[in-house]
């Protein structure tokens, strides 16, 4: 089964193409981390409790501290400039730093975070399809989700074509009962409103 | 004890444990008791189904919408928000006769591991007289359960937010497979990972709530559709079946507290004595799971939280919404969001920006696939989400058993001055199952302590199953707890 899946992969996934310019990334001198692709068996045969105990007590396999930036040196992360920080804050609709000190703190935190998450760049993801959502990815499920003419048959059957020289579809004007979705008070939760409008107070922005 | 007496006691506990700050808002006690009396019926006999939510008090995490109590997500921006609708999971529970007793405290929008990042102040967990972390982000729900302020509680688990609080407070916390419980009416943090979870004092109450809420919801586009559901096992295997229990070596990290390792060994021994076999397994992608998670969750959060501007709902800052010096709504968002939320939005904006998206966001989604493949390799059951052939492989384990957190609940004083990054490390054991959308449960396992020990007494042990094996995971949890009780 695994073989079959691997085969499917190679057929359906475009090969990963290296980009000519690699933008912002963490350069790491750490040796290639253990990867899911190595050939050691993933599951052992049944073991006695004593053997399991001996393995677990013989020492850790890795340290989560390895993800943290070193105390003394600068974190291994792309440098974010003050200009970039302000740009990111504007993108996030968040206020700009109040002081120089505030800004330095923000930059330091961001650098720490980027060191921490930059470790994913050590993972060999050649030919790996991104996992965007947990959903049924089988061919059967995909077929079921696909909208075809058959799915729309009932809706299409309601269309009435009129006209002799200029054939067109006549709109069905029978009112649709949407009371279950339209019966709520749209302005009900708004703090500031004027009549049937939301109120937003803004001066003309610079840009 | 009758349902009414249980409820009465739980209402009393609301007052007794108010100082722990487990709730943001509570329902009116008289009307709660009146509803219990109606649900319980005329004969208050002792014969109460341990799994039935009927006439039971359920606490709801404050990011799950309720019409009768405000829904704040513990954020300043929603501090007065009253939802016009009930979340589907709340409706499911109400229809089964459960009564919402209150909304529990949490880390703002679910972002945190200690329930300290709340607009309404931190939740405390008190074990042996010291103030300890309740875990996060569903810390309020966990404390409410642990101190008998409700029968069961709903939480949400994005990267461990139900399991970690359960481990820290000695309760049972279950994160079902992604897509089984509806997220409609649940305030989104990272939608591809967010899962409604359940906390209780035993597996029965948790399973009772799970059975009621595990239904397809057409209003939630990520709810698993009925066709796929029909391929999942409905019942757990018979208790007599010998299970293969996997022991993931990559969870044996250097910062694993020796007490936790001891509890892990004890749990393995208990299961082996019950006739199950132990297998060493390797999940090497575990080492990158945390980094991948902290790219994906903030990125999704920065997108999900973009809608909070105080215009249609939520709180608004005083004065003008936009000036030439600041972006529109920046003032409202700066005042409404707490510091951790702002940090994560900023990090998310970075990993989604044009210059970084390939090396961060897309790379993290690929790393997430590697984590899923890792799990698929070790489980005996094939993953029904990517394999239409339902069945078993010849090799592989049925469940994995590992700790829920590397340490016992830390003291609140210890985490006060911690860098934001340090709190992320608590999720190292819970994040992998979240990335793969797998069912996982944390159960409290006690280890014998030296009398002068400072440590909290229970550690959380985590049982992880293949996608859709929720009933198996619950069954193993029940068996492990029974075995631990028997000694």
XYZ file of C-alpha atoms in Angstrom:
694
model
C 0.000 0.000 0.000
C 2.783 2.389 0.873
C 4.360 1.644 -2.472
C 1.140 2.388 -4.245
C 0.811 5.701 -2.456
C 4.354 6.651 -3.301
C 3.625 5.862 -6.903
C 0.549 8.069 -6.853
C 2.641 10.852 -5.422
C 5.182 10.781 -8.162
C 2.454 10.963 -10.753
C 0.388 13.737 -9.306
C 2.825 16.074 -7.637
C 4.900 18.424 -9.710
C 8.522 18.022 -8.841
C 9.812 20.596 -6.461
C 11.650 23.234 -8.397
C 14.359 25.204 -6.655
C 13.729 28.887 -7.007
C 16.476 30.877 -8.679
C 16.565 33.332 -5.791
C 16.109 31.972 -2.313
C 14.527 34.779 -0.316
C 14.673 35.160 3.448
C 15.713 31.954 5.071
C 17.733 30.777 7.976
C 21.078 29.391 7.015
C 21.952 26.610 9.289
C 25.217 24.857 9.759
C 23.670 22.110 11.846
C 23.901 18.697 10.270
C 20.869 17.330 8.512
C 18.346 16.385 11.141
C 16.837 12.897 11.244
C 14.270 12.647 8.550
C 11.198 10.562 7.954
C 12.739 9.333 4.737
C 15.538 7.248 6.226
C 15.229 3.537 5.968
C 15.414 2.364 9.590
C 12.301 0.453 10.641
C 9.681 2.641 12.320
C 8.199 -0.046 14.573
C 10.102 -2.662 16.561
C 8.997 -6.170 17.399
C 7.328 -6.656 20.782
C 9.748 -5.860 23.588
C 9.740 -6.784 27.231
C 9.014 -4.067 29.762
C 12.559 -4.306 31.086
C 13.987 -3.653 27.649
C 11.705 -0.643 27.133
C 12.696 0.655 30.555
C 16.360 0.233 29.741
C 15.951 2.196 26.491
C 13.982 5.022 28.079
C 16.438 5.304 30.943
C 19.529 5.121 28.768
C 19.301 8.762 27.773
C 17.234 11.211 25.757
C 16.972 11.136 21.961
C 17.082 14.901 21.541
C 16.725 18.190 23.363
C 13.890 20.623 22.801
C 16.282 23.366 23.917
C 17.973 22.947 20.555
C 15.123 25.012 19.134
C 15.919 28.003 21.334
C 18.258 30.733 20.211
C 21.610 30.676 22.056
C 21.757 33.002 25.081
C 24.887 34.903 24.152
C 24.877 35.014 20.360
C 22.380 36.636 18.064
C 19.613 34.285 16.933
C 20.128 32.510 13.642
C 17.342 34.307 11.828
C 16.906 36.700 8.947
C 17.469 40.287 9.997
C 14.259 42.282 10.181
C 14.812 46.006 9.755
C 12.851 48.735 11.457
C 11.286 49.528 8.090
C 10.126 45.905 7.653
C 8.740 45.838 11.184
C 6.660 48.941 10.490
C 5.438 47.381 7.261
C 4.394 44.177 9.058
C 2.607 46.184 11.733
C 0.706 48.110 9.077
C -0.229 44.841 7.344
C -1.496 43.569 10.703
C -3.381 46.828 11.452
C -1.513 47.087 14.722
C -0.100 50.286 16.278
C 3.510 51.234 15.619
C 5.994 50.983 18.528
C 5.620 53.796 21.033
C 9.330 54.208 21.707
C 12.750 53.148 20.502
C 12.926 50.713 23.408
C 9.552 49.261 22.450
C 10.722 48.767 18.897
C 13.930 47.022 19.946
C 11.939 44.666 22.124
C 9.609 43.834 19.247
C 12.520 43.167 16.926
C 14.252 40.964 19.504
C 11.102 38.902 20.097
C 10.548 38.488 16.381
C 14.174 37.399 15.902
C 13.792 34.804 18.682
C 10.566 33.507 17.169
C 12.106 33.305 13.715
C 15.070 31.365 15.055
C 12.644 28.935 16.682
C 10.459 28.394 13.631
C 13.336 28.598 11.139
C 14.232 25.011 12.081
C 11.626 23.740 9.630
C 14.001 24.658 6.851
C 16.140 21.664 7.844
C 13.355 19.281 6.888
C 13.881 17.643 3.521
C 10.549 18.234 1.814
C 11.524 17.354 -1.728
C 8.443 15.969 -3.478
C 6.285 16.432 -0.393
C 2.776 17.728 -0.988
C 1.817 20.444 1.521
C -0.789 19.356 4.088
C -3.152 22.322 3.994
C -6.150 20.860 5.778
C -7.222 17.662 7.445
C -9.852 16.344 5.054
C -10.649 13.232 3.058
C -8.048 13.243 0.295
C -9.013 9.966 -1.363
C -10.054 9.928 -5.003
C -13.536 8.769 -3.990
C -14.045 11.747 -1.700
C -12.745 14.120 -4.330
C -15.193 12.697 -6.853
C -18.019 13.115 -4.372
C -17.114 16.739 -3.713
C -16.834 17.607 -7.400
C -19.707 19.663 -8.754
C -20.884 18.271 -12.084
C -23.800 18.932 -14.427
C -25.552 16.076 -12.651
C -25.299 17.963 -9.324
C -26.832 21.029 -10.895
C -29.525 19.135 -12.793
C -32.417 20.294 -10.607
C -31.309 23.901 -10.642
C -30.787 23.871 -14.395
C -34.194 22.266 -14.953
C -35.797 25.351 -13.420
C -34.329 27.623 -16.079
C -36.745 28.815 -18.713
C -35.346 29.839 -22.062
C -37.291 32.619 -23.756
C -36.937 34.518 -27.000
C -36.773 33.440 -30.600
C -33.859 35.315 -32.158
C -32.155 36.259 -28.925
C -32.465 33.247 -26.671
C -31.882 33.975 -23.028
C -32.603 32.530 -19.629
C -35.509 34.055 -17.800
C -34.911 34.796 -14.186
C -37.040 32.902 -11.736
C -38.536 35.612 -9.547
C -40.325 33.354 -7.071
C -39.185 34.657 -3.674
C -36.821 32.332 -1.817
C -37.420 31.830 1.849
C -34.234 33.087 3.474
C -35.770 34.097 6.778
C -33.554 31.670 8.687
C -30.396 33.503 7.583
C -31.731 37.040 7.174
C -33.733 37.405 10.328
C -30.887 38.604 12.528
C -30.208 42.186 13.492
C -27.078 43.096 11.581
C -26.462 46.244 13.638
C -27.388 44.525 16.887
C -23.822 44.058 18.114
C -22.347 47.338 16.819
C -21.153 49.829 19.414
C -21.408 52.875 17.138
C -24.210 53.243 14.657
C -26.277 55.953 13.057
C -29.683 54.932 11.777
C -29.087 51.860 9.651
C -25.361 52.520 9.206
C -22.183 51.503 10.995
C -20.031 54.488 11.895
C -16.289 54.622 11.144
C -14.459 57.861 11.817
C -11.344 58.393 9.805
C -9.116 61.209 8.660
C -7.705 60.936 5.181
C -4.690 58.624 5.345
C -1.289 59.722 4.105
C -0.848 57.113 1.387
C -26.528 10.983 44.539
C -29.281 12.515 42.450
C -28.659 14.865 39.549
C -30.064 17.733 41.570
C -27.746 17.139 44.516
C -24.764 16.932 42.182
C -25.767 20.214 40.585
C -26.343 21.842 43.980
C -22.848 20.854 45.082
C -21.291 22.107 41.859
C -23.073 25.450 42.240
C -21.731 25.670 45.809
C -18.240 25.013 44.481
C -18.579 27.967 42.111
C -18.529 30.207 45.182
C -15.926 28.209 47.081
C -13.389 28.287 44.232
C -14.136 31.752 42.864
C -10.565 32.848 43.746
C -9.163 30.398 41.173
C -10.769 32.506 38.434
C -11.893 29.523 36.369
C -14.912 31.338 34.952
C -15.277 34.586 33.046
C -19.080 34.645 33.366
C -21.488 32.285 35.089
C -25.167 31.597 34.501
C -27.780 32.517 37.093
C -27.586 29.723 39.721
C -31.353 29.654 40.408
C -32.257 29.234 36.765
C -29.550 26.568 36.369
C -30.955 24.574 39.281
C -34.497 25.041 38.021
C -33.455 23.574 34.677
C -31.716 20.663 36.411
C -34.884 19.952 38.345
C -36.889 19.881 35.107
C -34.345 17.676 33.320
C -33.987 15.267 36.236
C -37.690 14.458 36.220
C -39.914 13.528 39.128
C -37.979 10.543 40.502
C -34.543 11.633 41.707
C -33.197 8.129 41.980
C -29.537 7.287 42.342
C -29.517 5.342 39.122
C -27.929 7.970 36.892
C -26.260 7.050 33.608
C -22.595 8.065 34.029
C -22.394 9.004 30.349
C -25.619 10.917 29.896
C -25.341 14.726 29.822
C -29.027 15.022 30.718
C -29.478 17.294 33.730
C -25.714 17.792 34.038
C -23.853 21.067 34.433
C -21.399 21.663 31.631
C -18.856 24.494 31.565
C -18.121 26.006 28.169
C -14.812 27.548 27.155
C -15.330 31.215 26.446
C -14.454 30.995 22.741
C -17.530 28.837 22.092
C -20.642 30.914 21.417
C -23.635 30.814 23.739
C -26.767 32.952 23.550
C -27.438 33.117 27.278
C -23.950 34.041 28.555
C -21.477 36.478 26.907
C -18.666 35.042 24.746
C -15.397 36.949 25.156
C -12.591 34.575 24.061
C -10.876 36.227 27.085
C -10.086 39.192 24.850
C -10.519 42.879 25.514
C -11.850 43.262 21.995
C -14.821 40.991 22.778
C -15.167 41.804 26.484
C -18.885 42.642 26.186
C -19.778 40.450 23.217
C -23.103 38.690 23.343
C -23.472 36.076 20.617
C -26.800 35.993 18.766
C -26.442 32.204 18.329
C -25.358 29.000 20.028
C -22.427 27.015 18.637
C -23.489 23.659 17.192
C -21.702 21.721 19.955
C -23.567 23.794 22.577
C -26.861 23.164 20.789
C -26.078 19.405 20.678
C -25.498 19.393 24.433
C -28.568 21.472 25.247
C -30.715 19.144 23.147
C -29.334 16.236 25.171
C -30.465 17.969 28.364
C -27.164 19.490 29.535
C -27.159 22.899 31.223
C -24.474 25.524 30.568
C -23.222 26.641 33.987
C -20.759 29.266 32.786
C -18.028 30.306 30.401
C -14.501 29.386 31.369
C -11.351 31.470 31.352
C -8.682 30.850 28.765
C -5.676 32.342 27.056
C -6.922 35.090 24.765
C -8.259 33.450 21.560
C -6.532 30.225 22.687
C -3.014 31.632 22.416
C -1.039 30.427 25.393
C -0.098 27.432 27.474
C -0.849 28.584 31.035
C -4.162 30.545 30.955
C -2.237 33.626 32.034
C -2.819 35.675 28.844
C -6.415 36.520 29.664
C -8.091 39.934 29.694
C -9.806 38.750 32.882
C -6.662 37.705 34.747
C -4.921 34.353 35.114
C -6.630 31.142 36.173
C -4.939 29.410 39.096
C -4.664 25.764 39.887
C -3.959 24.957 43.507
C -2.227 21.725 44.297
C -0.666 21.169 47.734
C -1.241 24.812 48.636
C 0.848 26.458 45.898
C -0.484 28.421 42.934
C 0.339 26.477 39.840
C -0.271 26.835 36.145
C -3.593 25.410 35.067
C -2.126 24.779 31.635
C -3.574 26.418 28.616
C -5.380 27.509 26.800
C -8.444 25.722 28.228
C -7.163 26.188 31.801
C -10.478 27.502 33.109
C -12.348 24.437 31.865
C -9.745 22.128 33.436
C -9.856 23.857 36.834
C -13.673 23.925 36.759
C -13.655 20.143 36.254
C -10.868 19.464 38.754
C -12.598 21.439 41.525
C -16.056 19.990 40.916
C -17.670 23.148 39.566
C -19.270 21.190 36.722
C -19.769 17.632 35.460
C -17.766 18.087 32.257
C -16.421 20.978 30.229
C -15.917 21.903 26.618
C -12.556 23.261 25.592
C -10.754 23.767 22.334
C -7.471 22.180 21.332
C -5.352 23.746 18.601
C -1.913 22.503 19.645
C -2.631 20.864 22.988
C -4.984 23.325 24.675
C -7.221 20.628 26.157
C -4.611 17.945 26.865
C -2.030 20.189 28.545
C -4.506 21.682 31.081
C -5.818 18.167 31.744
C -2.271 16.972 32.464
C -1.550 19.917 34.775
C -4.801 19.626 36.750
C -5.117 15.832 37.000
C -8.206 15.591 34.801
C -9.081 13.726 31.608
C -8.804 15.812 28.422
C -9.755 14.515 24.999
C -9.036 15.992 21.584
C -11.092 14.049 19.024
C -10.021 13.561 15.400
C -10.140 16.850 13.493
C -13.456 17.342 11.742
C -15.639 15.145 13.958
C -16.991 17.873 16.270
C -18.468 20.938 14.624
C -16.531 24.204 14.820
C -19.539 26.300 13.829
C -19.882 28.995 16.461
C -16.374 28.360 17.791
C -14.184 31.455 17.506
C -11.400 30.562 15.089
C -7.745 30.774 16.090
C -6.005 28.478 13.579
C -8.827 26.867 11.654
C -6.867 23.979 10.124
C -5.906 22.829 13.635
C -8.761 24.005 15.910
C -10.674 21.100 17.436
C -13.376 21.172 20.084
C -12.228 19.036 22.998
C -13.767 17.640 26.169
C -12.604 17.658 29.791
C -13.992 15.510 32.583
C -13.045 13.718 35.770
C -13.426 10.322 34.134
C -13.581 8.756 30.684
C -17.340 8.130 30.987
C -18.320 11.791 31.131
C -15.902 12.644 28.322
C -17.225 9.859 26.131
C -20.810 10.839 26.934
C -20.203 14.359 25.657
C -18.270 13.039 22.658
C -21.113 10.711 21.619
C -23.601 13.590 21.671
C -21.421 16.062 19.772
C -19.846 13.690 17.222
C -22.241 14.472 14.367
C -21.901 15.982 10.915
C -22.770 19.675 10.692
C -23.503 21.103 7.249
C -22.828 24.603 8.600
C -19.166 23.760 9.213
C -17.360 23.206 5.909
C -14.561 21.329 7.704
C -16.983 18.926 9.384
C -16.241 15.438 8.131
C -18.953 14.455 5.665
C -21.266 11.482 6.294
C -19.675 9.285 3.594
C -16.232 9.493 5.191
C -17.744 9.072 8.664
C -19.320 5.817 7.562
C -15.804 4.427 6.901
C -14.652 5.093 10.471
C -14.992 2.443 13.193
C -18.013 3.167 15.385
C -17.154 0.923 18.288
C -13.945 0.156 20.088
C -12.547 -3.355 19.630
C -13.543 -5.942 22.260
C -11.607 -5.492 25.520
C -10.102 -8.955 25.163
C -8.119 -7.979 22.079
C -4.377 -7.723 22.523
C -3.247 -4.278 21.476
C 0.125 -3.185 20.223
C 1.230 -0.148 22.185
C 3.870 2.074 20.609
C 6.471 3.869 22.707
C 7.764 6.825 20.664
C 11.479 7.254 21.335
C 11.411 10.837 20.095
C 9.285 11.803 23.107
C 12.145 10.890 25.428
C 13.665 14.376 25.466
C 16.424 15.699 27.706
C 14.079 18.040 29.602
C 11.639 15.245 30.462
C 11.083 15.389 34.200
C 12.231 12.090 35.832
C 8.858 11.909 37.616
C 7.075 12.068 34.285
C 9.344 9.365 32.861
C 8.539 7.221 35.880
C 4.809 7.668 35.312
C 5.308 6.811 31.647
C 7.096 3.590 32.565
C 4.454 2.736 35.125
C 1.702 3.190 32.534
C 3.539 0.985 30.043
C 4.006 -1.700 32.666
C 0.322 -1.573 33.589
C -0.750 -2.062 29.992
C 1.731 -4.883 29.483
C 0.417 -6.652 32.567
C -3.013 -6.490 30.973
C -1.681 -8.517 28.063
C -0.832 -5.794 25.564
C 2.528 -5.734 23.814
C 5.050 -2.879 23.830
C 6.878 -1.671 20.748
C 9.578 0.903 20.283
C 8.560 3.334 17.538
C 10.316 6.187 15.823
C 8.619 9.463 14.922
C 11.582 11.590 13.825
C 9.435 14.463 12.508
C 8.486 15.197 16.133
C 11.615 17.320 16.307
C 10.266 19.725 13.700
C 6.604 19.611 14.641
C 6.829 22.461 17.125
C 8.517 24.789 14.637
C 5.992 23.905 11.934
C 3.144 24.509 14.361
C 4.435 27.935 15.367
C 4.557 28.942 11.714
C 1.107 27.612 10.815
C -0.918 28.627 13.873
C 0.183 32.303 13.958
C -0.202 32.579 10.170
C -3.763 31.316 10.314
C -4.390 33.486 13.365
C -3.208 36.652 11.646
C -5.756 35.936 8.938
C -8.580 34.868 11.275
C -8.124 37.830 13.591
C -8.066 40.398 10.765
C -11.831 40.784 11.129
C -11.701 42.334 14.597
C -12.097 46.052 14.035
C -14.864 46.845 16.511
C -17.203 47.993 13.746
C -19.820 45.254 13.434
C -19.250 43.766 16.896
C -16.722 43.936 19.672
C -15.252 46.832 21.594
C -13.948 49.999 20.040
C -11.198 52.380 21.174
C -12.256 55.928 22.041
C -11.876 58.618 19.413
C -11.063 58.425 15.723
C -10.578 55.038 14.080
C -7.939 56.198 11.649
C -5.575 59.148 11.525
C -2.869 60.028 8.992
C -0.294 58.592 11.418
C -1.921 55.216 11.971
C -3.694 52.551 9.963
C -7.467 52.363 10.224
C -8.544 50.381 13.355
C -4.947 50.016 14.622
C -5.893 51.838 17.813
C -8.850 49.545 18.511
C -6.754 46.462 17.778
C -3.801 47.726 19.812
C -6.036 48.305 22.835
C -8.250 45.265 22.367
C -5.643 42.549 21.781
C -3.245 41.462 24.490
C 0.533 41.339 23.924
C 0.769 37.610 23.087
C -1.984 37.905 20.483
C -0.221 40.891 18.911
C 3.076 38.993 18.854
C 1.499 36.049 17.070
C -0.368 38.220 14.561
C 2.926 39.896 13.715
C 4.771 36.590 13.331
C 1.909 35.318 11.157
C 2.007 38.427 8.991
C 5.714 37.760 8.481
C 5.389 34.116 7.459
C 2.609 34.991 5.037
C 4.439 37.954 3.506
C 5.563 37.632 -0.103
C 9.242 37.299 0.775
C 8.784 34.557 3.379
C 5.744 32.512 2.409
C 7.640 29.784 0.513
C 10.336 29.217 3.104
C 8.059 29.489 6.115
C 4.363 28.924 5.518
C 4.484 26.477 2.597
C 7.543 24.720 4.037
C 5.668 24.297 7.339
C 2.709 22.770 5.516
C 5.130 20.317 3.910
C 6.703 19.552 7.279
C 3.155 18.951 8.502
C 2.704 16.331 5.791
C 5.935 14.659 6.932
C 4.529 14.495 10.476
C 1.361 12.850 9.142
C 3.424 10.339 7.121
C 5.455 9.555 10.237
C 2.288 8.589 12.110
C 0.891 6.658 9.135
C 4.076 4.584 9.078
C 3.786 3.452 12.681
C 0.051 2.775 12.933
C -1.315 -0.643 11.973
C -4.460 0.964 10.617
C -4.231 2.905 7.388
C -5.171 6.555 7.437
C -8.699 6.688 6.027
C -8.136 10.249 4.854
C -5.604 9.287 2.232
C -6.247 5.631 1.632
C -9.516 4.293 0.342
C -8.558 0.745 1.238
C -9.721 0.336 4.755
C -7.858 -2.342 6.616
C -4.756 -3.249 8.501
C -1.132 -3.476 7.592
C 0.858 -6.427 8.866
C 3.142 -4.199 10.886
C 2.421 -1.294 13.131
C 0.914 -0.371 16.465
C -2.685 0.318 17.490
C -2.041 3.246 19.813
C 0.879 5.321 21.034
C 1.489 6.017 24.693
C 3.617 8.987 25.728
C 3.578 11.831 28.242
C 1.307 14.829 27.609
C 3.812 17.391 28.881
C 7.539 17.165 29.691
C 7.069 18.439 33.256
C 4.480 18.661 36.005
C 2.472 21.875 36.365
C 4.978 24.710 36.993
C 4.405 27.282 39.720
C 2.790 30.490 38.490
C 5.702 32.429 39.984
C 8.151 30.462 37.812
C 6.471 31.331 34.540
C 5.893 35.012 35.289
C 9.220 36.210 33.930
C 9.561 33.610 31.210
C 10.295 34.662 27.652
C 7.303 34.058 25.343
C 9.300 31.361 23.533
C 9.635 29.182 26.651
C 5.898 28.694 26.942
C 5.882 27.307 23.378
C 8.031 24.354 24.527
C 5.248 22.946 26.712
C 3.437 21.903 23.558
C 6.213 19.643 22.259
C 4.291 16.397 22.924
C 0.810 17.623 21.991
C 1.508 19.462 18.731
C 2.334 16.413 16.537
C -1.126 14.832 16.971
C -2.705 18.233 16.294
C -0.778 18.653 13.059
C -1.934 15.229 11.857
C -5.491 15.740 13.179
C -5.308 12.553 15.269
C -7.421 11.656 18.312
C -5.461 12.051 21.551
C -6.419 11.920 25.210
C -4.583 12.845 28.377
C -5.290 10.835 31.526
C -3.899 11.454 35.026
C -1.446 8.821 36.256
C -0.124 9.121 39.771
C 3.370 8.200 40.814
C 4.484 7.517 44.336
C 6.113 10.575 45.748
C 8.556 11.051 48.533
C 6.609 12.680 51.385
C 8.635 15.915 51.250
C 8.332 16.252 47.501
C 7.180 19.594 46.131
C 5.737 18.145 42.967
C 2.105 18.050 42.052
C 0.926 14.500 42.284
C -0.554 13.562 38.915
C 1.127 13.529 35.536
C -0.680 13.398 32.226
C -0.221 10.392 29.997
C -1.261 10.757 26.403
C -2.799 8.078 24.204
C -2.739 8.826 20.481
C -4.578 6.806 17.831
C -4.849 6.740 14.041
C -7.333 9.161 12.450
C -10.873 8.072 13.326
C -9.819 5.624 16.060
C -11.428 7.862 18.696
C -13.331 5.027 20.357
C -10.179 2.939 20.616
C -8.294 5.833 22.215
C -11.113 6.289 24.753
C -11.163 2.551 25.487
C -7.408 2.416 26.129
C -7.691 5.506 28.344
C -10.387 3.788 30.378
C -8.341 0.605 30.662
C -5.213 2.478 31.742
C -7.123 4.399 34.416
C -8.719 1.198 35.697
C -5.341 -0.533 35.803
C -3.768 2.406 37.638
C -6.577 2.407 40.169
C -6.177 -1.319 40.777
C -2.487 -0.682 41.468
